[in-house]
């Protein structure tokens, strides 16, 4: 009888290795599998950017790179961004009534060449259709236009899924440029963009096409780019209802995976935190992330070190997963520690609630929010941003634990 009881007890003991394996599988399902169906999820997650971010979305600004925020670093050299007025340009005759417009001048540091980037953001599909035709007609009246296919392979990481894009080429006696149209680049919302990249001024370099391609690559969204003459298709988006259950499962699996070890030796939790932090911070710093915990497509990647495309993609994935796991561990760590002193009768539902409420918020906070102290050197900016997210996660989990424990005590 005792032998049978012991066997049943052993069978009911969670297996940390199996639980951690299922946890990592959930992490891949949350962030990477959806990207194959809708790559926009890699860019902005489950929430669309705010109106200010959309206003400047396709204007290169050098964010997330060391140095001046107004210096755009490309493989063709550095460009200084000036959001001031445009002196001249073939699009100045185009006046939109429905779009939010923004223009900027990018000056090439080595030669002084000037390039202009113009963006028109629409939220009404019918207005986008109509004014796009007007824009093309205004270009045709000032020069020659023709459809082309741009090869951005020289300006994108080797592991990039798509390196070519359709565009409209414009040229006349004084200027040349490319027009790109983007349809619904975000996973939620009806947003449409017309973006013009062209030369400006009298100083023209030996390879203006290469410079323009480099600027295009800085804000390239392959999942949303469409041939300029093509009308938008009906929106087909992945439902969001599948993500929260996976988040809950991931939180519970992580809790079960480390519960046994932590109960025996609490110091192992600190070792796990340190290991995840090292597995993320060290390679992410080498890969170019400096001011935030960048998504894989925003990190320059191991191709910078001439890694083959498959190896580049694998290393980027193995770098990003520890960062996400670190945030997830911070959402459940208080439950692992505090339940030893204040046992919960239903800890798993509490952990599910913690993962669901805290983790999506933390990803947005840490992924897309710069550190509080922008005066920090790039070598410290990424650790500070990550540490802040971990601390907020732990504080939020403590509050949820206390609330759950209070509810349980009130019911008794």
Short mmCIF file of C-alpha atoms in Angstrom, two decimals:
data_model
loop_
_atom_site.label_atom_id
_atom_site.label_comp_id
_atom_site.label_asym_id
_atom_site.label_seq_id
_atom_site.Cartn_x
_atom_site.Cartn_y
_atom_site.Cartn_z
CA UNK A 1 0.00 0.00 0.00
CA UNK A 2 2.77 2.41 0.90
CA UNK A 3 4.64 1.44 -2.25
CA UNK A 4 1.58 2.16 -4.40
CA UNK A 5 1.01 5.48 -2.62
CA UNK A 6 4.62 6.51 -3.20
CA UNK A 7 4.38 5.66 -6.88
CA UNK A 8 1.26 7.76 -7.34
CA UNK A 9 2.90 10.65 -5.50
CA UNK A 10 5.97 10.42 -7.70
CA UNK A 11 3.81 10.33 -10.80
CA UNK A 12 2.08 13.52 -9.68
CA UNK A 13 5.36 15.35 -9.15
CA UNK A 14 5.93 17.89 -11.94
CA UNK A 15 8.85 17.14 -14.22
CA UNK A 16 10.84 20.40 -14.52
CA UNK A 17 12.53 19.53 -17.83
CA UNK A 18 9.27 18.61 -19.57
CA UNK A 19 7.48 21.67 -18.21
CA UNK A 20 10.29 23.99 -19.31
CA UNK A 21 10.29 22.44 -22.77
CA UNK A 22 6.56 23.07 -23.12
CA UNK A 23 7.09 26.61 -21.83
CA UNK A 24 9.64 27.36 -24.57
CA UNK A 25 7.26 25.89 -27.14
CA UNK A 26 4.57 28.28 -25.92
CA UNK A 27 6.98 31.20 -26.25
CA UNK A 28 7.69 30.27 -29.86
CA UNK A 29 3.97 29.95 -30.58
CA UNK A 30 3.28 33.36 -29.00
CA UNK A 31 5.86 35.39 -30.90
CA UNK A 32 7.24 33.57 -33.91
CA UNK A 33 4.67 31.27 -35.49
CA UNK A 34 2.13 34.12 -35.99
CA UNK A 35 4.82 36.06 -37.84
CA UNK A 36 4.81 33.53 -40.65
CA UNK A 37 1.14 34.28 -41.24
CA UNK A 38 1.21 38.01 -40.55
CA UNK A 39 4.73 39.46 -40.25
CA UNK A 40 3.29 42.70 -38.93
CA UNK A 41 3.04 40.95 -35.56
CA UNK A 42 6.82 41.02 -35.38
CA UNK A 43 6.75 44.79 -35.65
CA UNK A 44 4.07 45.96 -33.26
CA UNK A 45 2.75 42.97 -31.33
CA UNK A 46 -0.93 42.63 -30.55
CA UNK A 47 -1.53 46.38 -30.19
CA UNK A 48 -1.19 48.96 -32.93
CA UNK A 49 1.25 51.84 -32.40
CA UNK A 50 -0.19 55.14 -31.26
CA UNK A 51 -0.96 57.98 -33.67
CA UNK A 52 2.38 59.70 -33.12
CA UNK A 53 4.33 56.57 -34.02
CA UNK A 54 2.24 56.08 -37.16
CA UNK A 55 2.84 59.70 -38.08
CA UNK A 56 6.60 59.02 -38.34
CA UNK A 57 6.56 55.28 -39.03
CA UNK A 58 8.34 55.20 -42.41
CA UNK A 59 10.60 58.19 -41.79
CA UNK A 60 14.12 56.88 -40.99
CA UNK A 61 15.14 58.22 -37.59
CA UNK A 62 18.02 56.08 -36.36
CA UNK A 63 16.14 54.91 -33.26
CA UNK A 64 17.61 51.97 -31.40
CA UNK A 65 21.16 52.65 -32.61
CA UNK A 66 24.09 54.22 -30.77
CA UNK A 67 24.82 57.90 -31.29
CA UNK A 68 22.57 60.82 -32.15
CA UNK A 69 18.86 60.00 -32.50
CA UNK A 70 18.89 62.16 -35.64
CA UNK A 71 21.63 60.13 -37.31
CA UNK A 72 20.44 57.30 -39.53
CA UNK A 73 23.03 54.52 -39.73
CA UNK A 74 22.87 52.48 -42.94
CA UNK A 75 25.17 50.15 -44.81
CA UNK A 76 25.63 52.94 -47.35
CA UNK A 77 26.85 55.38 -44.70
CA UNK A 78 25.36 57.78 -42.15
CA UNK A 79 22.60 60.28 -42.90
CA UNK A 80 21.68 63.27 -40.73
CA UNK A 81 17.93 63.74 -40.37
CA UNK A 82 16.45 67.23 -40.60
CA UNK A 83 12.65 67.33 -40.05
CA UNK A 84 12.53 70.87 -41.48
CA UNK A 85 10.95 72.20 -44.63
CA UNK A 86 11.65 70.70 -48.02
CA UNK A 87 13.14 73.22 -50.45
CA UNK A 88 12.01 71.49 -53.59
CA UNK A 89 10.47 68.22 -54.64
CA UNK A 90 8.19 66.70 -57.26
CA UNK A 91 5.50 66.04 -54.67
CA UNK A 92 5.10 69.65 -53.53
CA UNK A 93 2.28 70.15 -56.02
CA UNK A 94 0.35 67.33 -54.31
CA UNK A 95 -1.92 68.56 -51.55
CA UNK A 96 -3.80 65.93 -49.55
CA UNK A 97 -7.00 66.64 -47.69
CA UNK A 98 -7.27 63.26 -45.95
CA UNK A 99 -3.72 62.24 -45.10
CA UNK A 100 -1.40 63.16 -42.27
CA UNK A 101 1.77 64.27 -44.06
CA UNK A 102 5.36 64.49 -42.89
CA UNK A 103 8.54 65.37 -44.80
CA UNK A 104 12.18 65.14 -43.75
CA UNK A 105 15.57 65.74 -45.36
CA UNK A 106 18.39 63.21 -44.93
CA UNK A 107 21.87 64.63 -45.57
CA UNK A 108 24.63 62.16 -46.32
CA UNK A 109 27.48 62.79 -43.93
CA UNK A 110 30.38 62.00 -46.26
CA UNK A 111 29.33 63.97 -49.34
CA UNK A 112 26.60 66.42 -48.33
CA UNK A 113 24.06 64.86 -50.69
CA UNK A 114 20.48 65.63 -49.71
CA UNK A 115 17.61 63.19 -49.97
CA UNK A 116 13.99 63.85 -49.10
CA UNK A 117 11.53 61.41 -47.54
CA UNK A 118 7.83 62.19 -47.65
CA UNK A 119 5.12 60.14 -45.95
CA UNK A 120 1.32 60.37 -46.23
CA UNK A 121 -0.64 58.32 -43.70
CA UNK A 122 -4.28 57.48 -44.39
CA UNK A 123 -6.88 55.81 -42.21
CA UNK A 124 -9.61 55.86 -44.87
CA UNK A 125 -9.24 53.29 -47.64
CA UNK A 126 -11.38 55.15 -50.17
CA UNK A 127 -9.42 58.38 -49.66
CA UNK A 128 -6.18 56.43 -50.04
CA UNK A 129 -7.35 54.95 -53.35
CA UNK A 130 -8.46 58.29 -54.77
CA UNK A 131 -5.54 60.44 -53.62
CA UNK A 132 -2.98 57.84 -54.64
CA UNK A 133 -4.11 58.25 -58.23
CA UNK A 134 -3.91 62.03 -57.90
CA UNK A 135 -0.39 61.73 -56.52
CA UNK A 136 0.75 59.57 -59.43
CA UNK A 137 -0.81 62.00 -61.90
CA UNK A 138 1.07 64.92 -60.31
CA UNK A 139 4.33 62.98 -60.65
CA UNK A 140 3.63 62.14 -64.29
CA UNK A 141 3.02 65.82 -64.97
CA UNK A 142 6.50 66.71 -63.65
CA UNK A 143 8.56 63.86 -65.14
CA UNK A 144 8.59 60.23 -66.21
CA UNK A 145 7.23 57.40 -64.05
CA UNK A 146 7.56 53.65 -64.45
CA UNK A 147 7.00 50.58 -62.25
CA UNK A 148 10.19 48.87 -61.00
CA UNK A 149 11.25 46.13 -58.59
CA UNK A 150 13.87 47.19 -56.05
CA UNK A 151 16.46 44.74 -54.77
CA UNK A 152 17.35 45.73 -51.20
CA UNK A 153 19.65 42.75 -50.60
CA UNK A 154 22.73 44.95 -50.17
CA UNK A 155 21.05 46.92 -47.37
CA UNK A 156 19.17 44.24 -45.38
CA UNK A 157 20.45 41.41 -43.15
CA UNK A 158 21.16 38.22 -45.04
CA UNK A 159 18.47 36.44 -43.03
CA UNK A 160 15.71 38.88 -44.09
CA UNK A 161 12.69 36.96 -45.38
CA UNK A 162 12.05 39.34 -48.26
CA UNK A 163 14.61 41.58 -49.95
CA UNK A 164 12.77 42.88 -53.01
CA UNK A 165 9.80 45.20 -53.27
CA UNK A 166 7.65 46.81 -55.95
CA UNK A 167 7.95 50.56 -56.40
CA UNK A 168 7.31 53.41 -58.82
CA UNK A 169 10.39 55.11 -60.25
CA UNK A 170 10.27 58.86 -60.96
CA UNK A 171 12.83 60.95 -62.84
CA UNK A 172 13.12 64.36 -64.50
CA UNK A 173 15.90 66.85 -65.27
CA UNK A 174 16.52 67.80 -61.62
CA UNK A 175 15.41 64.89 -59.40
CA UNK A 176 14.75 61.20 -59.17
CA UNK A 177 13.01 59.05 -56.60
CA UNK A 178 10.94 56.02 -55.66
CA UNK A 179 7.35 55.73 -54.45
CA UNK A 180 6.27 52.87 -52.17
CA UNK A 181 2.78 52.13 -50.93
CA UNK A 182 2.07 50.18 -47.74
CA UNK A 183 -1.30 48.61 -46.95
CA UNK A 184 -2.17 47.75 -43.33
CA UNK A 185 1.39 47.32 -41.98
CA UNK A 186 0.04 46.73 -38.48
CA UNK A 187 -1.84 43.69 -37.24
CA UNK A 188 -4.82 45.82 -36.15
CA UNK A 189 -6.33 48.86 -37.81
CA UNK A 190 -6.80 50.15 -41.35
CA UNK A 191 -3.70 52.20 -42.11
CA UNK A 192 -2.36 53.06 -45.55
CA UNK A 193 0.84 54.86 -46.50
CA UNK A 194 2.32 56.57 -49.54
CA UNK A 195 6.06 57.09 -49.09
CA UNK A 196 8.36 59.01 -51.46
CA UNK A 197 12.18 58.75 -51.36
CA UNK A 198 14.02 61.11 -53.70
CA UNK A 199 17.00 63.32 -54.36
CA UNK A 200 17.02 67.03 -53.52
CA UNK A 201 19.36 69.90 -54.31
CA UNK A 202 22.29 70.28 -56.67
CA UNK A 203 24.70 67.87 -54.94
CA UNK A 204 24.19 64.42 -56.49
CA UNK A 205 26.44 61.50 -55.59
CA UNK A 206 27.74 58.79 -57.90
CA UNK A 207 25.15 56.28 -56.67
CA UNK A 208 21.89 58.03 -55.68
CA UNK A 209 19.91 54.82 -56.28
CA UNK A 210 21.99 53.00 -53.65
CA UNK A 211 21.51 55.79 -51.11
CA UNK A 212 17.74 55.78 -51.66
CA UNK A 213 17.61 51.99 -51.34
CA UNK A 214 19.52 52.24 -48.05
CA UNK A 215 16.96 54.72 -46.68
CA UNK A 216 14.08 52.52 -47.85
CA UNK A 217 15.62 49.50 -46.12
CA UNK A 218 15.72 51.38 -42.79
CA UNK A 219 11.92 51.34 -42.59
CA UNK A 220 11.06 48.44 -44.89
CA UNK A 221 7.90 46.45 -44.05
CA UNK A 222 7.81 43.49 -46.48
CA UNK A 223 4.48 42.13 -45.25
CA UNK A 224 2.66 45.36 -46.13
CA UNK A 225 4.37 46.75 -49.24
CA UNK A 226 2.17 46.58 -52.34
CA UNK A 227 2.64 47.54 -56.00
CA UNK A 228 1.78 51.26 -56.20
CA UNK A 229 -0.92 50.68 -58.81
CA UNK A 230 -2.62 47.88 -56.87
CA UNK A 231 -5.74 48.59 -54.84
CA UNK A 232 -5.91 47.30 -51.25
CA UNK A 233 -7.34 43.84 -50.71
CA UNK A 234 -9.91 43.08 -48.01
CA UNK A 235 -8.36 42.88 -44.56
CA UNK A 236 -7.50 39.37 -43.36
CA UNK A 237 -6.13 39.36 -39.83
CA UNK A 238 -5.33 36.68 -37.32
CA UNK A 239 -7.72 36.64 -34.37
CA UNK A 240 -6.24 37.79 -31.07
CA UNK A 241 -8.24 35.31 -28.96
CA UNK A 242 -5.55 32.62 -29.23
CA UNK A 243 -2.71 34.62 -27.67
CA UNK A 244 -3.97 35.13 -24.07
CA UNK A 245 -4.58 31.36 -23.48
CA UNK A 246 -1.02 30.61 -24.64
CA UNK A 247 0.30 33.34 -22.35
CA UNK A 248 -1.56 31.78 -19.43
CA UNK A 249 -0.25 28.32 -20.28
CA UNK A 250 3.30 29.63 -20.56
CA UNK A 251 3.09 31.26 -17.13
CA UNK A 252 1.76 28.09 -15.52
CA UNK A 253 4.36 25.87 -17.21
CA UNK A 254 7.19 28.13 -16.10
CA UNK A 255 5.83 28.07 -12.56
CA UNK A 256 5.66 24.27 -12.52
CA UNK A 257 9.02 23.90 -14.21
CA UNK A 258 11.00 25.69 -11.51
CA UNK A 259 8.74 25.14 -8.50
CA UNK A 260 10.37 21.91 -7.33
CA UNK A 261 13.91 23.25 -7.62
CA UNK A 262 13.11 26.56 -5.94
CA UNK A 263 11.38 24.86 -3.01
CA UNK A 264 14.52 22.82 -2.41
CA UNK A 265 17.11 25.53 -3.12
CA UNK A 266 15.80 29.11 -3.50
CA UNK A 267 19.21 30.32 -4.66
CA UNK A 268 18.69 28.49 -7.93
CA UNK A 269 16.13 31.13 -8.87
CA UNK A 270 18.87 33.77 -8.77
CA UNK A 271 21.08 31.54 -10.91
CA UNK A 272 18.27 31.16 -13.45
CA UNK A 273 17.72 34.94 -13.52
CA UNK A 274 21.43 35.56 -14.06
CA UNK A 275 21.67 32.90 -16.77
CA UNK A 276 18.69 34.26 -18.74
CA UNK A 277 19.99 37.82 -18.41
CA UNK A 278 23.43 36.81 -19.70
CA UNK A 279 21.99 34.75 -22.57
CA UNK A 280 20.04 37.81 -23.71
CA UNK A 281 22.13 40.87 -22.83
CA UNK A 282 25.52 39.68 -24.07
CA UNK A 283 24.54 38.58 -27.60
CA UNK A 284 21.90 41.34 -27.95
CA UNK A 285 24.59 43.94 -27.25
CA UNK A 286 26.87 42.32 -29.83
CA UNK A 287 24.01 42.33 -32.35
CA UNK A 288 23.44 46.06 -32.09
CA UNK A 289 20.55 46.51 -29.62
CA UNK A 290 21.36 49.50 -27.43
CA UNK A 291 18.35 51.39 -26.11
CA UNK A 292 15.60 48.78 -25.89
CA UNK A 293 14.92 45.08 -26.05
CA UNK A 294 14.48 45.00 -29.80
CA UNK A 295 12.42 42.52 -31.76
CA UNK A 296 14.44 40.22 -34.02
CA UNK A 297 13.79 42.17 -37.21
CA UNK A 298 15.01 45.40 -35.55
CA UNK A 299 18.32 43.86 -34.51
CA UNK A 300 21.01 44.03 -37.16
CA UNK A 301 21.64 40.33 -36.57
CA UNK A 302 24.61 38.03 -36.65
CA UNK A 303 24.89 38.62 -40.40
CA UNK A 304 27.00 41.59 -39.27
CA UNK A 305 29.59 38.93 -38.43
CA UNK A 306 29.08 37.24 -41.83
CA UNK A 307 26.99 34.44 -40.33
CA UNK A 308 25.09 32.31 -42.90
CA UNK A 309 21.35 33.15 -43.17
CA UNK A 310 20.12 30.02 -41.37
CA UNK A 311 22.61 30.43 -38.55
CA UNK A 312 21.76 34.14 -38.33
CA UNK A 313 18.06 33.38 -37.89
CA UNK A 314 18.73 30.65 -35.33
CA UNK A 315 21.08 32.78 -33.23
CA UNK A 316 18.64 35.69 -33.29
CA UNK A 317 15.88 33.37 -32.06
CA UNK A 318 18.07 31.91 -29.32
CA UNK A 319 18.96 35.44 -28.21
CA UNK A 320 15.41 36.74 -28.12
CA UNK A 321 13.81 33.81 -26.27
CA UNK A 322 15.91 34.27 -23.08
CA UNK A 323 14.86 37.93 -23.01
CA UNK A 324 11.19 37.03 -23.16
CA UNK A 325 11.71 34.20 -20.65
CA UNK A 326 13.39 36.65 -18.27
CA UNK A 327 10.30 38.87 -18.28
CA UNK A 328 8.03 35.88 -17.85
CA UNK A 329 10.08 34.60 -14.93
CA UNK A 330 9.74 37.99 -13.26
CA UNK A 331 5.94 37.70 -13.46
CA UNK A 332 5.87 34.38 -11.61
CA UNK A 333 8.93 34.61 -9.31
CA UNK A 334 7.03 36.20 -6.38
CA UNK A 335 4.59 33.28 -6.42
CA UNK A 336 7.52 30.84 -6.25
CA UNK A 337 9.00 32.63 -3.24
CA UNK A 338 6.00 33.92 -1.32
CA UNK A 339 3.96 30.72 -1.42
CA UNK A 340 6.61 29.15 0.82
CA UNK A 341 5.58 31.59 3.58
CA UNK A 342 1.93 32.19 2.67
CA UNK A 343 0.64 29.10 0.85
CA UNK A 344 -2.13 29.62 -1.65
CA UNK A 345 -4.82 27.01 -1.99
CA UNK A 346 -5.07 27.70 -5.75
CA UNK A 347 -1.65 28.94 -6.90
CA UNK A 348 -1.99 27.94 -10.55
CA UNK A 349 -5.00 30.23 -11.28
CA UNK A 350 -3.11 33.05 -9.55
CA UNK A 351 -0.08 32.47 -11.77
CA UNK A 352 -2.32 32.35 -14.85
CA UNK A 353 -3.75 35.73 -13.88
CA UNK A 354 -0.27 37.14 -13.30
CA UNK A 355 1.02 36.01 -16.69
CA UNK A 356 -2.06 37.26 -18.53
CA UNK A 357 -2.19 40.71 -16.92
CA UNK A 358 1.51 41.48 -16.58
CA UNK A 359 3.38 39.87 -19.44
CA UNK A 360 1.75 41.61 -22.45
CA UNK A 361 2.11 44.98 -20.70
CA UNK A 362 5.76 44.32 -19.88
CA UNK A 363 6.61 43.34 -23.44
CA UNK A 364 5.20 46.63 -24.71
CA UNK A 365 6.97 48.54 -21.93
CA UNK A 366 10.38 46.97 -22.42
CA UNK A 367 10.25 46.41 -26.17
CA UNK A 368 9.11 49.85 -27.22
CA UNK A 369 10.04 52.20 -24.37
CA UNK A 370 13.50 53.69 -24.06
CA UNK A 371 15.28 53.71 -20.69
CA UNK A 372 14.27 56.40 -18.18
CA UNK A 373 17.75 57.92 -18.24
CA UNK A 374 18.56 58.64 -21.88
CA UNK A 375 21.93 60.10 -20.84
CA UNK A 376 23.24 56.60 -20.14
CA UNK A 377 25.93 55.30 -22.49
CA UNK A 378 24.74 52.68 -24.99
CA UNK A 379 26.55 49.93 -23.08
CA UNK A 380 24.32 50.55 -20.02
CA UNK A 381 21.07 51.54 -21.73
CA UNK A 382 19.95 48.02 -22.61
CA UNK A 383 20.68 46.50 -19.15
CA UNK A 384 18.89 49.41 -17.45
CA UNK A 385 15.83 49.00 -19.68
CA UNK A 386 15.70 45.25 -19.05
CA UNK A 387 16.24 45.62 -15.29
CA UNK A 388 13.45 48.16 -15.09
CA UNK A 389 11.05 45.74 -16.81
CA UNK A 390 12.03 42.91 -14.47
CA UNK A 391 11.53 45.09 -11.37
CA UNK A 392 8.12 46.31 -12.53
CA UNK A 393 7.12 42.72 -13.30
CA UNK A 394 8.13 41.55 -9.83
CA UNK A 395 6.34 44.45 -8.12
CA UNK A 396 3.19 43.81 -10.12
CA UNK A 397 3.30 40.10 -9.33
CA UNK A 398 3.68 40.84 -5.60
CA UNK A 399 0.57 43.03 -5.75
CA UNK A 400 -1.40 40.33 -7.56
CA UNK A 401 -0.20 37.71 -5.08
CA UNK A 402 -1.31 39.85 -2.14
CA UNK A 403 -4.70 40.49 -3.73
CA UNK A 404 -5.23 36.80 -4.49
CA UNK A 405 -4.18 35.78 -0.97
CA UNK A 406 -6.55 38.36 0.53
CA UNK A 407 -9.44 37.03 -1.53
CA UNK A 408 -8.72 33.47 -0.43
CA UNK A 409 -8.55 34.49 3.23
CA UNK A 410 -11.81 36.44 2.93
CA UNK A 411 -13.60 33.37 1.59
CA UNK A 412 -12.54 31.18 4.48
#
